[in-house]
PDB file of C-alpha atoms in Angstrom:
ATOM      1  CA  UNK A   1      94.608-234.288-246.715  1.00 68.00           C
ATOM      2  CA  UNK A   2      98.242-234.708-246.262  1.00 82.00           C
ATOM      3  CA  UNK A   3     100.353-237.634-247.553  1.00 87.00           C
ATOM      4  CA  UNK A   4     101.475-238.313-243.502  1.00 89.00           C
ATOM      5  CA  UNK A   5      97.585-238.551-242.592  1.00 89.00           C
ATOM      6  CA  UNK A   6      96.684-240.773-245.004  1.00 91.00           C
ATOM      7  CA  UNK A   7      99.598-242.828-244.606  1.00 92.00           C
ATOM      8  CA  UNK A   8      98.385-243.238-240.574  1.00 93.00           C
ATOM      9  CA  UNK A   9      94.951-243.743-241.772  1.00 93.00           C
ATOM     10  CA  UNK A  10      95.526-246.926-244.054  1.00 94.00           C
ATOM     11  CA  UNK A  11      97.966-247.614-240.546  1.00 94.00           C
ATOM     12  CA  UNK A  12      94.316-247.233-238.518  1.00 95.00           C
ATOM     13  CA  UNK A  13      92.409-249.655-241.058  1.00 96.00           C
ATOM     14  CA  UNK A  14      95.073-252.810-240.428  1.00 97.00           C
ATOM     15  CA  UNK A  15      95.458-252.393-236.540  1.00 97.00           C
ATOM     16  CA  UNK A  16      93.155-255.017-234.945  1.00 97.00           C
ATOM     17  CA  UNK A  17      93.052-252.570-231.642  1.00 98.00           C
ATOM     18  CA  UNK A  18      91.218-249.960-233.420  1.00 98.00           C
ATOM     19  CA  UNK A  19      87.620-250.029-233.952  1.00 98.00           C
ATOM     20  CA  UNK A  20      86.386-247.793-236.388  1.00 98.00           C
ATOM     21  CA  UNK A  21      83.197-247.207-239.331  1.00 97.00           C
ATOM     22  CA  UNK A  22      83.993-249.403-242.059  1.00 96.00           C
ATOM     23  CA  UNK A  23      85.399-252.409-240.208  1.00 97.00           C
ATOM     24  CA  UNK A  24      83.374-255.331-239.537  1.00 94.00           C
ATOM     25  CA  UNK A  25      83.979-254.813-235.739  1.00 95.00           C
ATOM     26  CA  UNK A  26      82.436-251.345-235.535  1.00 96.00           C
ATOM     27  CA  UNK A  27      78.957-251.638-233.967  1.00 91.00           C
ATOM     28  CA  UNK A  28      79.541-255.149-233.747  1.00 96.00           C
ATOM     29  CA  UNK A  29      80.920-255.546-230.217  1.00 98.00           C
ATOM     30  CA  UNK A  30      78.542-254.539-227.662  1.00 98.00           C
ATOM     31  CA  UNK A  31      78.321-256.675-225.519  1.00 98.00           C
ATOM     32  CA  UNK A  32      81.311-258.751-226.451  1.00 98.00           C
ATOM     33  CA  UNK A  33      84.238-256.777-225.453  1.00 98.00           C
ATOM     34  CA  UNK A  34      85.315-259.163-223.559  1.00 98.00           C
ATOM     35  CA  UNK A  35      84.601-262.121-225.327  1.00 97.00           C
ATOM     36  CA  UNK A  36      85.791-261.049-228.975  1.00 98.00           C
ATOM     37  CA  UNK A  37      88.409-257.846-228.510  1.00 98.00           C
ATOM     38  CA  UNK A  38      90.222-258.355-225.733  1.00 98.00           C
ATOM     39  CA  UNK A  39      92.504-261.285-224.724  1.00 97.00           C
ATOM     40  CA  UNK A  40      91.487-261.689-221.311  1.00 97.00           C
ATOM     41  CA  UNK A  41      88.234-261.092-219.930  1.00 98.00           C
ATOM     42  CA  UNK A  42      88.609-257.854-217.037  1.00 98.00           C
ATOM     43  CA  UNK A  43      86.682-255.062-216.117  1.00 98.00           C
ATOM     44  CA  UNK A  44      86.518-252.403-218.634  1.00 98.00           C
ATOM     45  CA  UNK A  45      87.712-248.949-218.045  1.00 98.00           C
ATOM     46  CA  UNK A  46      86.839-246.086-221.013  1.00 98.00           C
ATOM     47  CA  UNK A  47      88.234-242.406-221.541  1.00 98.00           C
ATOM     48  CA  UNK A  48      85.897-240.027-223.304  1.00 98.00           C
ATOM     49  CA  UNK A  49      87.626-238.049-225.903  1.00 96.00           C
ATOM     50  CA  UNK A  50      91.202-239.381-224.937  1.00 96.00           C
ATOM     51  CA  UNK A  51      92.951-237.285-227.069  1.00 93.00           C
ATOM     52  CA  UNK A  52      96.869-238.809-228.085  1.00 94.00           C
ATOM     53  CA  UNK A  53      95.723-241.761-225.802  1.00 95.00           C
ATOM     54  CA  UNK A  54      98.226-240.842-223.341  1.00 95.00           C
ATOM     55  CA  UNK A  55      95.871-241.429-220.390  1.00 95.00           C
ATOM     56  CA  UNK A  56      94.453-244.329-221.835  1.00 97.00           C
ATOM     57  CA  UNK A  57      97.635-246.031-222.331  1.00 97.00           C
ATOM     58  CA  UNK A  58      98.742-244.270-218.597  1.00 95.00           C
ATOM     59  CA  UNK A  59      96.611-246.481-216.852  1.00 96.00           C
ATOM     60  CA  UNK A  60      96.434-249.540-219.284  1.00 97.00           C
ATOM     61  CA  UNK A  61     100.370-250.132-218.490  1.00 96.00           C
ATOM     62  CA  UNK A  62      99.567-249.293-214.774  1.00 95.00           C
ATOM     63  CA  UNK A  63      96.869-251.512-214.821  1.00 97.00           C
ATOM     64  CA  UNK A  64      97.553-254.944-216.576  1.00 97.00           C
ATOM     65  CA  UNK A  65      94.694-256.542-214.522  1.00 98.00           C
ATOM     66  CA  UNK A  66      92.114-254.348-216.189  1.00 98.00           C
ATOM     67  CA  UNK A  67      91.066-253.450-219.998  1.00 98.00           C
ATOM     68  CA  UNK A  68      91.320-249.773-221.659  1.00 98.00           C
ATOM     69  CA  UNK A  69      89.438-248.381-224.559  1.00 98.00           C
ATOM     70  CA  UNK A  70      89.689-244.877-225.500  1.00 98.00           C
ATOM     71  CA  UNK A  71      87.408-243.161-227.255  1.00 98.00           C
ATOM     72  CA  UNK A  72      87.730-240.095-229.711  1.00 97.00           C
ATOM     73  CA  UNK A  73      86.663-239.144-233.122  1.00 96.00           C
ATOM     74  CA  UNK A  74      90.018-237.625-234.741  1.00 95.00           C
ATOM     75  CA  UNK A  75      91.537-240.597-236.406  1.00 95.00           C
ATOM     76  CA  UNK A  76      95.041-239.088-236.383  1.00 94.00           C
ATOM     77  CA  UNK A  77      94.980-238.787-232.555  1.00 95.00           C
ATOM     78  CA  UNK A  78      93.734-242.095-232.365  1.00 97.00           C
ATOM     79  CA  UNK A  79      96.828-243.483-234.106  1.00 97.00           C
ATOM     80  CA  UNK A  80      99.416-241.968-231.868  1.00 96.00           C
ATOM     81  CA  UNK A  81      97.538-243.713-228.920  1.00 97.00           C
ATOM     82  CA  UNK A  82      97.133-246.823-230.766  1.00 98.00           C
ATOM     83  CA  UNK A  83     101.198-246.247-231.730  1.00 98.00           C
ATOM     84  CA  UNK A  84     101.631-245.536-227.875  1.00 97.00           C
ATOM     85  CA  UNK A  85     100.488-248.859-226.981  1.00 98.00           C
ATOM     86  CA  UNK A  86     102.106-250.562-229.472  1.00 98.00           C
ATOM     87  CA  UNK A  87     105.746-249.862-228.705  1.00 97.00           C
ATOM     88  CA  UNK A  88     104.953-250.641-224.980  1.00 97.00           C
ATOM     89  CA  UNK A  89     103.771-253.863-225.834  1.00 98.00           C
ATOM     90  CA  UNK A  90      99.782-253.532-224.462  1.00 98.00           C
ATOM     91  CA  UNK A  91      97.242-255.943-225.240  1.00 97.00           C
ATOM     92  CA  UNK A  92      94.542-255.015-223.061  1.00 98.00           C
ATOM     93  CA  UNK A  93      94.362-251.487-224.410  1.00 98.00           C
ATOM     94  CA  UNK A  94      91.797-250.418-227.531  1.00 98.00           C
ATOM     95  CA  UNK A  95      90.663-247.533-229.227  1.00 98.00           C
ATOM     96  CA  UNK A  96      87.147-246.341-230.854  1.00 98.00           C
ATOM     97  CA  UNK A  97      86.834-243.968-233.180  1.00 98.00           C
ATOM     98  CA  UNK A  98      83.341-242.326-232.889  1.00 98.00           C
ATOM     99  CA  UNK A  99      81.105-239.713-231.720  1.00 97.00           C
ATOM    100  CA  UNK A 100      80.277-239.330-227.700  1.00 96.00           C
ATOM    101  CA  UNK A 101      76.958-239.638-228.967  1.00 97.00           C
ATOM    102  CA  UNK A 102      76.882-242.892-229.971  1.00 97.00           C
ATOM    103  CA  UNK A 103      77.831-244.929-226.934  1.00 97.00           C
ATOM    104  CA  UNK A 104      74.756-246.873-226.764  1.00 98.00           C
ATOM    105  CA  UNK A 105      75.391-248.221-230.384  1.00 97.00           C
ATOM    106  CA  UNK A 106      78.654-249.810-229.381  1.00 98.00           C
ATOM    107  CA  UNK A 107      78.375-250.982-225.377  1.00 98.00           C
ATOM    108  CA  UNK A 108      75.676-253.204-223.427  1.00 98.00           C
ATOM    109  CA  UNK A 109      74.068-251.961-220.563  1.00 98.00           C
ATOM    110  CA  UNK A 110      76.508-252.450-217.748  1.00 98.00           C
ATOM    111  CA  UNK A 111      79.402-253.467-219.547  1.00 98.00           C
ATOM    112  CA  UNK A 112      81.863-250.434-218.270  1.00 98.00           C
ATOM    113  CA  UNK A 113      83.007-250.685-214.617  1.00 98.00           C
ATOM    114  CA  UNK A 114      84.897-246.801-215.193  1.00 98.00           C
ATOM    115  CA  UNK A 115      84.700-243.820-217.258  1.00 98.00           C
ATOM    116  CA  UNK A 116      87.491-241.248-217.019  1.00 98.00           C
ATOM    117  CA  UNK A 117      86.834-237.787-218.716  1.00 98.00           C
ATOM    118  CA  UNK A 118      89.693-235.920-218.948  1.00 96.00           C
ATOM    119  CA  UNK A 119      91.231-232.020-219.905  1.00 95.00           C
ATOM    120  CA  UNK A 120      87.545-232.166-222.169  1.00 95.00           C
ATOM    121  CA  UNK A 121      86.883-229.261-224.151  1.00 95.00           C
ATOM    122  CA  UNK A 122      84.976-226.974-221.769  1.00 95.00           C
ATOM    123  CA  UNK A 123      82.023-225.505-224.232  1.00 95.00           C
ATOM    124  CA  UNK A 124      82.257-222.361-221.884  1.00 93.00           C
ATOM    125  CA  UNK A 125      79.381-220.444-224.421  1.00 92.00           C
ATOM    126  CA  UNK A 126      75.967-221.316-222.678  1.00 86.00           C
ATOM    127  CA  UNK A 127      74.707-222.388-226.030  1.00 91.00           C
ATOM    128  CA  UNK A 128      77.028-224.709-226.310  1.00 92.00           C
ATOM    129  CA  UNK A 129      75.892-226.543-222.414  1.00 95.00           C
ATOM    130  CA  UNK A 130      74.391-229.601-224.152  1.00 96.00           C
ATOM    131  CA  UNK A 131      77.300-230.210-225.428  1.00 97.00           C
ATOM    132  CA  UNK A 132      79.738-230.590-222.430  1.00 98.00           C
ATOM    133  CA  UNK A 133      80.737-234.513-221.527  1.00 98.00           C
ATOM    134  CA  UNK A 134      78.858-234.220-217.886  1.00 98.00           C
ATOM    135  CA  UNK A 135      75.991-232.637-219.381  1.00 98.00           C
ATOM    136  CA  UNK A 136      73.019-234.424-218.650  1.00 98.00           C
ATOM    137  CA  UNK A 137      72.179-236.001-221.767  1.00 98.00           C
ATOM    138  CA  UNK A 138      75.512-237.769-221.228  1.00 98.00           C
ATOM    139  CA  UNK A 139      75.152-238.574-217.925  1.00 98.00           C
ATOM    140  CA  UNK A 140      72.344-240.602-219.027  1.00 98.00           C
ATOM    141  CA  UNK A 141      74.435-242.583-221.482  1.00 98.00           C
ATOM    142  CA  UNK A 142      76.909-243.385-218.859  1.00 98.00           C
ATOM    143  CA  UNK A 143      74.648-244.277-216.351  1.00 98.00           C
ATOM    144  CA  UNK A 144      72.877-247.014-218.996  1.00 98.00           C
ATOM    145  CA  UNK A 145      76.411-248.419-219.758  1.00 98.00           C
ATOM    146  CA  UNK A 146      78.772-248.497-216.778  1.00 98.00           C
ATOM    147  CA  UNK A 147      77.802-251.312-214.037  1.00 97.00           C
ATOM    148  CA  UNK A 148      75.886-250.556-210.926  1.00 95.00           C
ATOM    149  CA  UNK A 149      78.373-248.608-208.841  1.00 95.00           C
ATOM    150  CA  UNK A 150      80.413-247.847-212.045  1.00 97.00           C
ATOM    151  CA  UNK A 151      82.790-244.722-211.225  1.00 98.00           C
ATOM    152  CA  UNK A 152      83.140-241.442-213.551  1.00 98.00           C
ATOM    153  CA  UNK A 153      86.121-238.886-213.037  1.00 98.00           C
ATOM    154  CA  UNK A 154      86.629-235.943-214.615  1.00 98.00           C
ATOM    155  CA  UNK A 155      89.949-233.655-214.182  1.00 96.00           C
ATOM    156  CA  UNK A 156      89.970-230.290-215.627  1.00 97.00           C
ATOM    157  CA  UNK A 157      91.738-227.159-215.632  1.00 96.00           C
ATOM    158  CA  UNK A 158      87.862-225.210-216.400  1.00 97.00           C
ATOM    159  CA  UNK A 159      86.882-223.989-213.314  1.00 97.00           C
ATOM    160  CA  UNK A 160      83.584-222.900-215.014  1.00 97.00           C
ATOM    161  CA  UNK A 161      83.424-226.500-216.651  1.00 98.00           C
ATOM    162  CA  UNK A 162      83.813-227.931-213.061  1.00 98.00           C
ATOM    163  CA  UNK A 163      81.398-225.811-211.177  1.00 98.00           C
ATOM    164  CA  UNK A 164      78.462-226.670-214.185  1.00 98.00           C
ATOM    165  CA  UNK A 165      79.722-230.843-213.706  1.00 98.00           C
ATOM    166  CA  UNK A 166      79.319-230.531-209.407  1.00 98.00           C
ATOM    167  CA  UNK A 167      75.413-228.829-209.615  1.00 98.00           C
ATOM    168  CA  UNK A 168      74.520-231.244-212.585  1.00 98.00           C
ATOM    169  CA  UNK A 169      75.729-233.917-210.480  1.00 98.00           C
ATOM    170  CA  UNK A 170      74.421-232.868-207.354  1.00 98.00           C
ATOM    171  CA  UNK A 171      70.957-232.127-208.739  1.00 97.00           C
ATOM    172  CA  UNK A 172      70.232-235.598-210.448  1.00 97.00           C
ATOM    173  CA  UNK A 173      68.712-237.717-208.616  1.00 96.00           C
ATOM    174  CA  UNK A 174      70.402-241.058-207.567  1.00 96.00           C
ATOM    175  CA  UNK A 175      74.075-240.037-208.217  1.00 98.00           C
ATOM    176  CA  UNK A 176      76.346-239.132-205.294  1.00 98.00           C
ATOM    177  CA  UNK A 177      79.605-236.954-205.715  1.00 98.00           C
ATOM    178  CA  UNK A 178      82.661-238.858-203.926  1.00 97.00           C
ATOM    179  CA  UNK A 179      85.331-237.218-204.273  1.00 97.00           C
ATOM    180  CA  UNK A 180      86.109-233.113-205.300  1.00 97.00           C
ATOM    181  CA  UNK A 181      88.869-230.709-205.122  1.00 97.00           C
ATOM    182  CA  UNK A 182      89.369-227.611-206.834  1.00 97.00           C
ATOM    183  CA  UNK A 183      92.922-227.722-206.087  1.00 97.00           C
ATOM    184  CA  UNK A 184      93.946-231.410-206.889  1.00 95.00           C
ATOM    185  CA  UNK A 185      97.817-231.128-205.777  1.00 93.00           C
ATOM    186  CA  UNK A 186      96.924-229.218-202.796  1.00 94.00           C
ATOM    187  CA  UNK A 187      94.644-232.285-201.862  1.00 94.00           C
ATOM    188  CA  UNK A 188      97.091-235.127-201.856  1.00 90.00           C
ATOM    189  CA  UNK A 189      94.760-237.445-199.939  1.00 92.00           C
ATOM    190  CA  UNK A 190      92.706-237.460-203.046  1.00 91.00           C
ATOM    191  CA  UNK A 191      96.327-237.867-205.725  1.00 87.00           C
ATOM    192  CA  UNK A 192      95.996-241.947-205.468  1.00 86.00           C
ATOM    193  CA  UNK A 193      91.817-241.843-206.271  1.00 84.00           C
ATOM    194  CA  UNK A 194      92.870-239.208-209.655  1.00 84.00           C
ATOM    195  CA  UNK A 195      96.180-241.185-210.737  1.00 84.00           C
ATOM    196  CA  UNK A 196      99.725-239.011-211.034  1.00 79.00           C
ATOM    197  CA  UNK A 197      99.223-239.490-214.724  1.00 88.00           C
ATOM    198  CA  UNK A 198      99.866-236.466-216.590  1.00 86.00           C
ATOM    199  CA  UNK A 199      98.625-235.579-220.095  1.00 86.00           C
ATOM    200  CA  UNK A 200     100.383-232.747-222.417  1.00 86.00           C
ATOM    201  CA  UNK A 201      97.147-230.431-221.238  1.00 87.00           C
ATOM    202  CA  UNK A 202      98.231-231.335-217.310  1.00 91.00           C
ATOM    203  CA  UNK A 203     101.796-230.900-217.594  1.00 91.00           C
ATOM    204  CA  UNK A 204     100.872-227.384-219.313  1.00 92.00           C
ATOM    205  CA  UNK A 205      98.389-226.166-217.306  1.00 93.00           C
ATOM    206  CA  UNK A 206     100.513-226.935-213.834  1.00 93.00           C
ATOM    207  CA  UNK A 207     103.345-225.345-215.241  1.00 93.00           C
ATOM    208  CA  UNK A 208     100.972-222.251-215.662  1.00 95.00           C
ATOM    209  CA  UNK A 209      99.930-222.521-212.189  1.00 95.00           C
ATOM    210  CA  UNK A 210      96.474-223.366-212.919  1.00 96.00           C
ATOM    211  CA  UNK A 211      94.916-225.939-210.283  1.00 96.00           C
ATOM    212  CA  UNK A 212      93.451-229.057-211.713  1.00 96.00           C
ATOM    213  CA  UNK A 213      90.113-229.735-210.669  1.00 97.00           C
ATOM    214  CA  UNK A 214      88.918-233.233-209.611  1.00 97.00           C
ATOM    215  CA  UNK A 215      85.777-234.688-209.335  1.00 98.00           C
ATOM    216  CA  UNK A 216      84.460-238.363-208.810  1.00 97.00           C
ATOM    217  CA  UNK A 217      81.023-239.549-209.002  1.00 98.00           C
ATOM    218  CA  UNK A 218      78.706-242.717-209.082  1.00 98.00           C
ATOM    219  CA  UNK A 219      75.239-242.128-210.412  1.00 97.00           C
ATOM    220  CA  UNK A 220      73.418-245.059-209.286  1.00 82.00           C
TER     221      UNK A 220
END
């Protein structure tokens, strides 16, 4: 391991807004997000693998009313969200270093209001289905921890990725789509429901000409 990582990792282990195995907080807060992480009790908005946190920060600044916790298992990227927020000055922005797996370890049933997945890896081999964030082993962790009514996006540049998330959607029972678009600039009614904010991966893809692809779902 390089001297720079392990430099940011002892960085990781003294920020307070990280949550990660071998602190006391890790698997200690469902439940009590509110009540013992963040300084104000608001409705809690999470990003599944969010990357450099540049999403999760996006909407944490946009948002001061609401609370942000992204969630990825790469400590490194981790840090540059957590160093994101820092030099802006957020306090009701967190991160969680874990597996997607393992969301029913560390939230309460109910406790999310939103989940945003975005630019996720697309696990276009068929083997690797199971493994995509809106397959529906997921979907049934989301729908145990996000409040009745609770709202998931997704924003991809996988067509194939957002064709398999639509059916799986559409074919479980209880959950209605809201909101699609395979063309998400093309469709600026829909712009203010997906947020202008970009990532690296968005700001690459457009510049390719590749349409993002937008879909928003409840699933009870």
């Amino acid at each position: 391991m390089s001297r720079i990582k392990l430099v940011r990792f002892a960085e990781n282990a003294a920020r307070p807004e990280i949550v990660e195995p071998g602190k006391d907080t890790y698997q200690q807060l469902a439940g009590r997000w509110n009540e013992a992480f963040f300084p104000a009790a608001q409705p809690i908005t999470l990003e599944m693998g969010c990357g450099k946190g540049e999403y999760t920060v996006g909407l944490a600044a946009r948002y001061p009313e609401r609370n942000f916790l992204g969630l990825d298992i790469k400590g490194e990227r981790i840090w540059r969200g957590s160093t994101r927020a820092r030099e802006q000055e957020l306090t009701n922005v967190g991160f969680l270093r874990t597996q997607a797996l393992t969301l029913l370890a560390h939230f309460a049933p109910g406790e999310l209001s939103e989940i945003w997945i975005t630019f996720p890896d697309p696990r276009p081999r068929l083997g690797d289905a199971k493994r995509r964030l809106t397959a529906p082993r997921f979907l049934d962790l989301y729908q145990q921890v996000l409040r009745p009514g609770g709202l998931v996006h997704l924003k991809t540049d996988s067509e194939a990725l957002f064709d398999y998330s639509l059916e799986t959607v559409r074919a479980r029972p209880g959950a209605t789509v809201l909101a699609h678009t395979k063309d998400l600039y093309a469709t600026p009614e829909l712009l203010p429901h997906a947020e202008d904010i970009q990532t690296h991966y968005e700001r690459r893809y457009r510049s390719e000409g590749i349409p993002i692809k937008y879909l928003q779902f409840q699933l009870s």
